[in-house]
Protein backbone atom coordinates (compact mmCIF):
# COMPACT_ATOMS: atom_id res chain seq x y z
CA MET A 1 79.98 77.16 -143.54
CA ALA A 2 76.60 78.19 -142.31
CA GLU A 3 75.16 75.11 -143.98
CA GLY A 4 77.74 72.87 -142.28
CA PHE A 5 76.92 74.56 -139.04
CA LYS A 6 73.18 73.87 -139.57
CA ASP A 7 73.93 70.21 -140.34
CA ILE A 8 75.93 69.91 -137.12
CA MET A 9 73.12 71.60 -135.19
CA ASN A 10 70.53 69.27 -136.76
CA LYS A 11 72.64 66.21 -135.93
CA LEU A 12 73.11 67.47 -132.37
CA GLU A 13 69.35 68.06 -132.13
CA GLU A 14 68.71 64.48 -133.36
CA ILE A 15 71.22 63.13 -130.84
CA LYS A 16 69.57 65.22 -128.14
CA ASN A 17 66.12 63.88 -129.08
CA ASP A 18 67.43 60.29 -129.13
CA MET A 19 69.04 60.79 -125.75
CA ASN A 20 65.82 62.27 -124.35
CA LYS A 21 63.89 59.24 -125.65
CA GLN A 22 66.44 56.90 -124.09
CA ILE A 23 66.29 58.83 -120.81
CA GLN A 24 62.48 58.62 -120.82
CA SER A 25 62.70 54.91 -121.58
CA LEU A 26 65.20 54.43 -118.74
CA ASP A 27 63.04 56.49 -116.38
CA LEU A 28 60.09 54.25 -117.23
CA LYS A 29 62.18 51.11 -116.63
CA VAL A 30 63.52 52.51 -113.34
CA SER A 31 60.01 53.37 -112.15
CA ASN A 32 58.85 49.83 -113.13
CA PHE A 33 61.79 48.35 -111.22
CA GLN A 34 60.98 50.61 -108.28
CA GLU A 35 57.37 49.39 -108.28
CA GLN A 36 58.55 45.76 -108.42
CA LEU A 37 61.06 46.45 -105.68
CA ASP A 38 58.32 48.00 -103.53
CA VAL A 39 56.19 44.87 -104.07
CA PHE A 40 59.12 42.67 -103.01
CA VAL A 41 59.85 44.86 -99.99
CA ASN A 42 56.19 44.60 -98.93
CA LYS A 43 56.30 40.83 -99.36
CA ILE A 44 59.50 40.59 -97.33
CA GLU A 45 58.02 42.75 -94.57
CA SER A 46 54.88 40.61 -94.45
CA LEU A 47 57.01 37.44 -94.40
CA GLU A 48 59.13 38.87 -91.59
CA ALA A 49 55.99 39.68 -89.59
CA GLU A 50 54.61 36.20 -90.25
CA ASN A 51 57.96 34.66 -89.29
CA LYS A 52 57.97 36.64 -86.04
CA GLU A 53 54.44 35.51 -85.27
CA LEU A 54 55.29 31.87 -86.05
CA ASN A 55 58.41 32.14 -83.91
CA ASN A 56 56.31 33.39 -80.98
CA GLU A 57 53.82 30.56 -81.51
CA PHE A 58 56.71 28.09 -81.64
CA LYS A 59 58.09 29.40 -78.34
CA ILE A 60 54.66 29.07 -76.73
CA SER A 61 54.24 25.55 -78.13
CA LYS A 62 57.73 24.60 -76.97
CA ALA A 63 57.00 25.85 -73.45
CA PHE A 64 53.68 24.00 -73.47
CA LEU A 65 55.38 20.81 -74.67
CA TRP A 66 58.07 21.22 -71.99
CA GLY A 67 55.32 21.44 -69.37
CA LEU A 68 53.56 18.36 -70.73
CA ARG A 69 56.78 16.37 -70.77
CA ARG A 70 57.60 17.47 -67.21
CA GLU A 71 54.07 16.68 -66.08
CA ASN A 72 54.31 13.26 -67.73
CA LYS A 73 57.37 12.44 -65.61
CA ALA A 74 56.12 14.05 -62.38
CA ASN A 75 54.85 10.80 -60.86
CA ASN A 76 57.83 8.66 -61.92
CA LEU A 77 60.67 7.22 -59.87
CA ILE A 78 63.64 5.33 -61.23
CA LEU A 79 65.11 2.46 -59.22
CA TYR A 80 68.75 1.54 -59.89
CA ASN A 81 70.57 -1.72 -59.09
CA VAL A 82 67.50 -3.64 -57.93
CA PRO A 83 68.66 -7.28 -57.73
CA ASN A 84 67.13 -10.25 -59.57
CA ILE A 85 65.05 -8.39 -62.15
CA ASN A 86 66.98 -8.95 -65.37
CA ASP A 87 65.16 -11.95 -66.76
CA SER A 88 61.81 -11.12 -65.23
CA THR A 89 58.58 -10.97 -67.17
CA SER A 90 56.37 -7.96 -66.60
CA GLN A 91 54.28 -9.82 -63.98
CA GLU A 92 57.36 -11.08 -62.15
CA LEU A 93 58.90 -7.61 -62.30
CA GLU A 94 55.76 -6.11 -60.82
CA THR A 95 55.76 -8.65 -57.99
CA LYS A 96 59.49 -8.20 -57.24
CA ILE A 97 59.24 -4.41 -57.20
CA MET A 98 56.20 -4.51 -54.93
CA ILE A 99 58.06 -6.82 -52.53
CA PHE A 100 61.10 -4.52 -52.68
CA LEU A 101 59.02 -1.41 -51.99
CA GLN A 102 57.15 -2.98 -49.07
CA LYS A 103 59.93 -4.97 -47.38
CA ASP A 104 63.24 -3.27 -48.19
CA LEU A 105 61.99 0.31 -48.45
CA LYS A 106 59.23 -0.17 -45.85
CA ALA A 107 56.79 1.81 -47.97
CA ASN A 108 53.04 1.51 -47.52
CA VAL A 109 52.33 0.91 -51.22
CA SER A 110 49.69 -1.23 -52.87
CA LEU A 111 49.24 -2.14 -56.53
CA GLN A 112 46.46 0.44 -56.79
CA ASP A 113 49.05 3.15 -56.04
CA ILE A 114 51.16 2.17 -59.04
CA ASP A 115 50.25 2.90 -62.64
CA GLN A 116 53.14 1.18 -64.40
CA ILE A 117 56.37 -0.70 -63.70
CA ARG A 118 58.84 -1.37 -66.49
CA LYS A 119 62.53 -1.75 -67.21
CA ILE A 120 64.17 1.12 -69.08
CA GLY A 121 67.49 1.73 -70.77
CA ARG A 122 69.69 -0.56 -72.78
CA LYS A 123 69.72 -4.29 -72.22
CA GLU A 124 72.67 -4.31 -69.88
CA ALA A 125 73.45 -6.40 -66.83
CA GLN A 126 71.52 -4.16 -64.46
CA ARG A 127 68.69 -2.17 -66.07
CA PRO A 128 66.94 0.60 -64.16
CA VAL A 129 63.25 0.21 -63.38
CA LEU A 130 60.72 2.98 -63.93
CA VAL A 131 57.85 3.07 -61.46
CA ARG A 132 54.97 5.40 -62.33
CA PHE A 133 52.71 6.19 -59.41
CA VAL A 134 49.07 7.16 -59.70
CA ALA A 135 49.52 10.06 -57.27
CA TYR A 136 52.42 12.48 -56.85
CA ARG A 137 51.94 12.37 -53.08
CA LYS A 138 52.59 8.61 -53.00
CA LYS A 139 55.71 9.05 -55.12
CA MET A 140 57.06 11.63 -52.66
CA GLU A 141 56.31 9.31 -49.71
CA VAL A 142 58.37 6.57 -51.35
CA LEU A 143 61.16 8.99 -52.27
CA LYS A 144 61.40 10.19 -48.66
CA LEU A 145 61.92 6.59 -47.56
CA SER A 146 65.02 6.26 -49.78
CA GLY A 147 67.14 6.73 -46.66
CA ASN A 148 66.20 3.15 -45.74
CA LEU A 149 68.43 2.02 -48.60
CA LYS A 150 71.60 3.38 -46.98
CA GLY A 151 74.36 0.79 -47.14
CA THR A 152 72.96 -0.93 -50.23
CA LYS A 153 73.79 -0.45 -53.89
CA ILE A 154 70.16 0.30 -54.65
CA SER A 155 69.26 3.92 -55.30
CA ILE A 156 66.14 5.89 -56.16
CA SER A 157 65.87 9.09 -58.17
CA GLN A 158 63.21 11.21 -59.75
CA ASP A 159 62.61 10.86 -63.48
CA TYR A 160 63.89 14.18 -64.82
CA LEU A 161 63.79 15.40 -68.40
CA TYR A 162 66.98 14.91 -70.40
CA GLU A 163 67.70 18.65 -70.41
CA VAL A 164 67.30 18.85 -66.64
CA ARG A 165 69.58 15.84 -66.15
CA GLN A 166 72.27 17.54 -68.25
CA VAL A 167 72.08 20.74 -66.19
CA ARG A 168 72.15 18.77 -62.93
CA LYS A 169 75.18 16.87 -64.21
CA GLN A 170 76.97 20.19 -64.80
CA LEU A 171 76.10 21.35 -61.28
CA LEU A 172 77.49 18.25 -59.53
CA PRO A 173 81.05 19.62 -59.10
CA TYR A 174 79.63 22.63 -57.23
CA LEU A 175 77.60 20.31 -55.00
CA TYR A 176 80.71 18.27 -54.16
CA LYS A 177 82.68 21.44 -53.32
CA ALA A 178 79.87 22.70 -51.09
CA ARG A 179 79.71 19.35 -49.30
CA LYS A 180 83.46 19.45 -48.69
CA ARG A 181 83.08 22.89 -47.14
CA ARG A 182 79.98 21.65 -45.29
CA GLN A 183 77.89 24.45 -46.71
CA TRP A 184 75.21 22.24 -48.15
CA ASN A 185 73.03 19.97 -46.08
CA PRO A 186 69.78 18.70 -47.55
CA TYR A 187 68.45 17.80 -44.08
CA ARG A 188 68.45 21.32 -42.56
């Protein structure tokens, strides 16, 4: 019985030693996994920091691009429903727009004041005309004379960015309500 007891104790000791070896092996694997996990965590943190920096740079670039796009359109006016321009060549269009600006709008504009005149939009019956002025001041002078077009179908507007046009479109119902209540007058 003592011998059987010794055999059991030896077997238990062997099992204990095997289990200790397995535990040491598992501890080594866990520490290796922990090291790898730490490396991945560091990489993720550095990628997050880089992503944040790139996101900030993107926002700055987007704002800069917005400013450039707005600046590009600052000297532009769009003329709508100008008659007899559909089949015009670029030279004829330039001549007709100059005559329109000087006679109908009564603007003191010469060809040196204008950088570019071209039709825009889809090829429909009545295409709008984009007029790019050399100077912002001259554009504003012409825009102020748009009251001379009262009673005609012709209209003039500033060349806004698409995003601005969408916001202005959403604000129109409020403008109409204010006009009905006579709370908004652009000539005050």
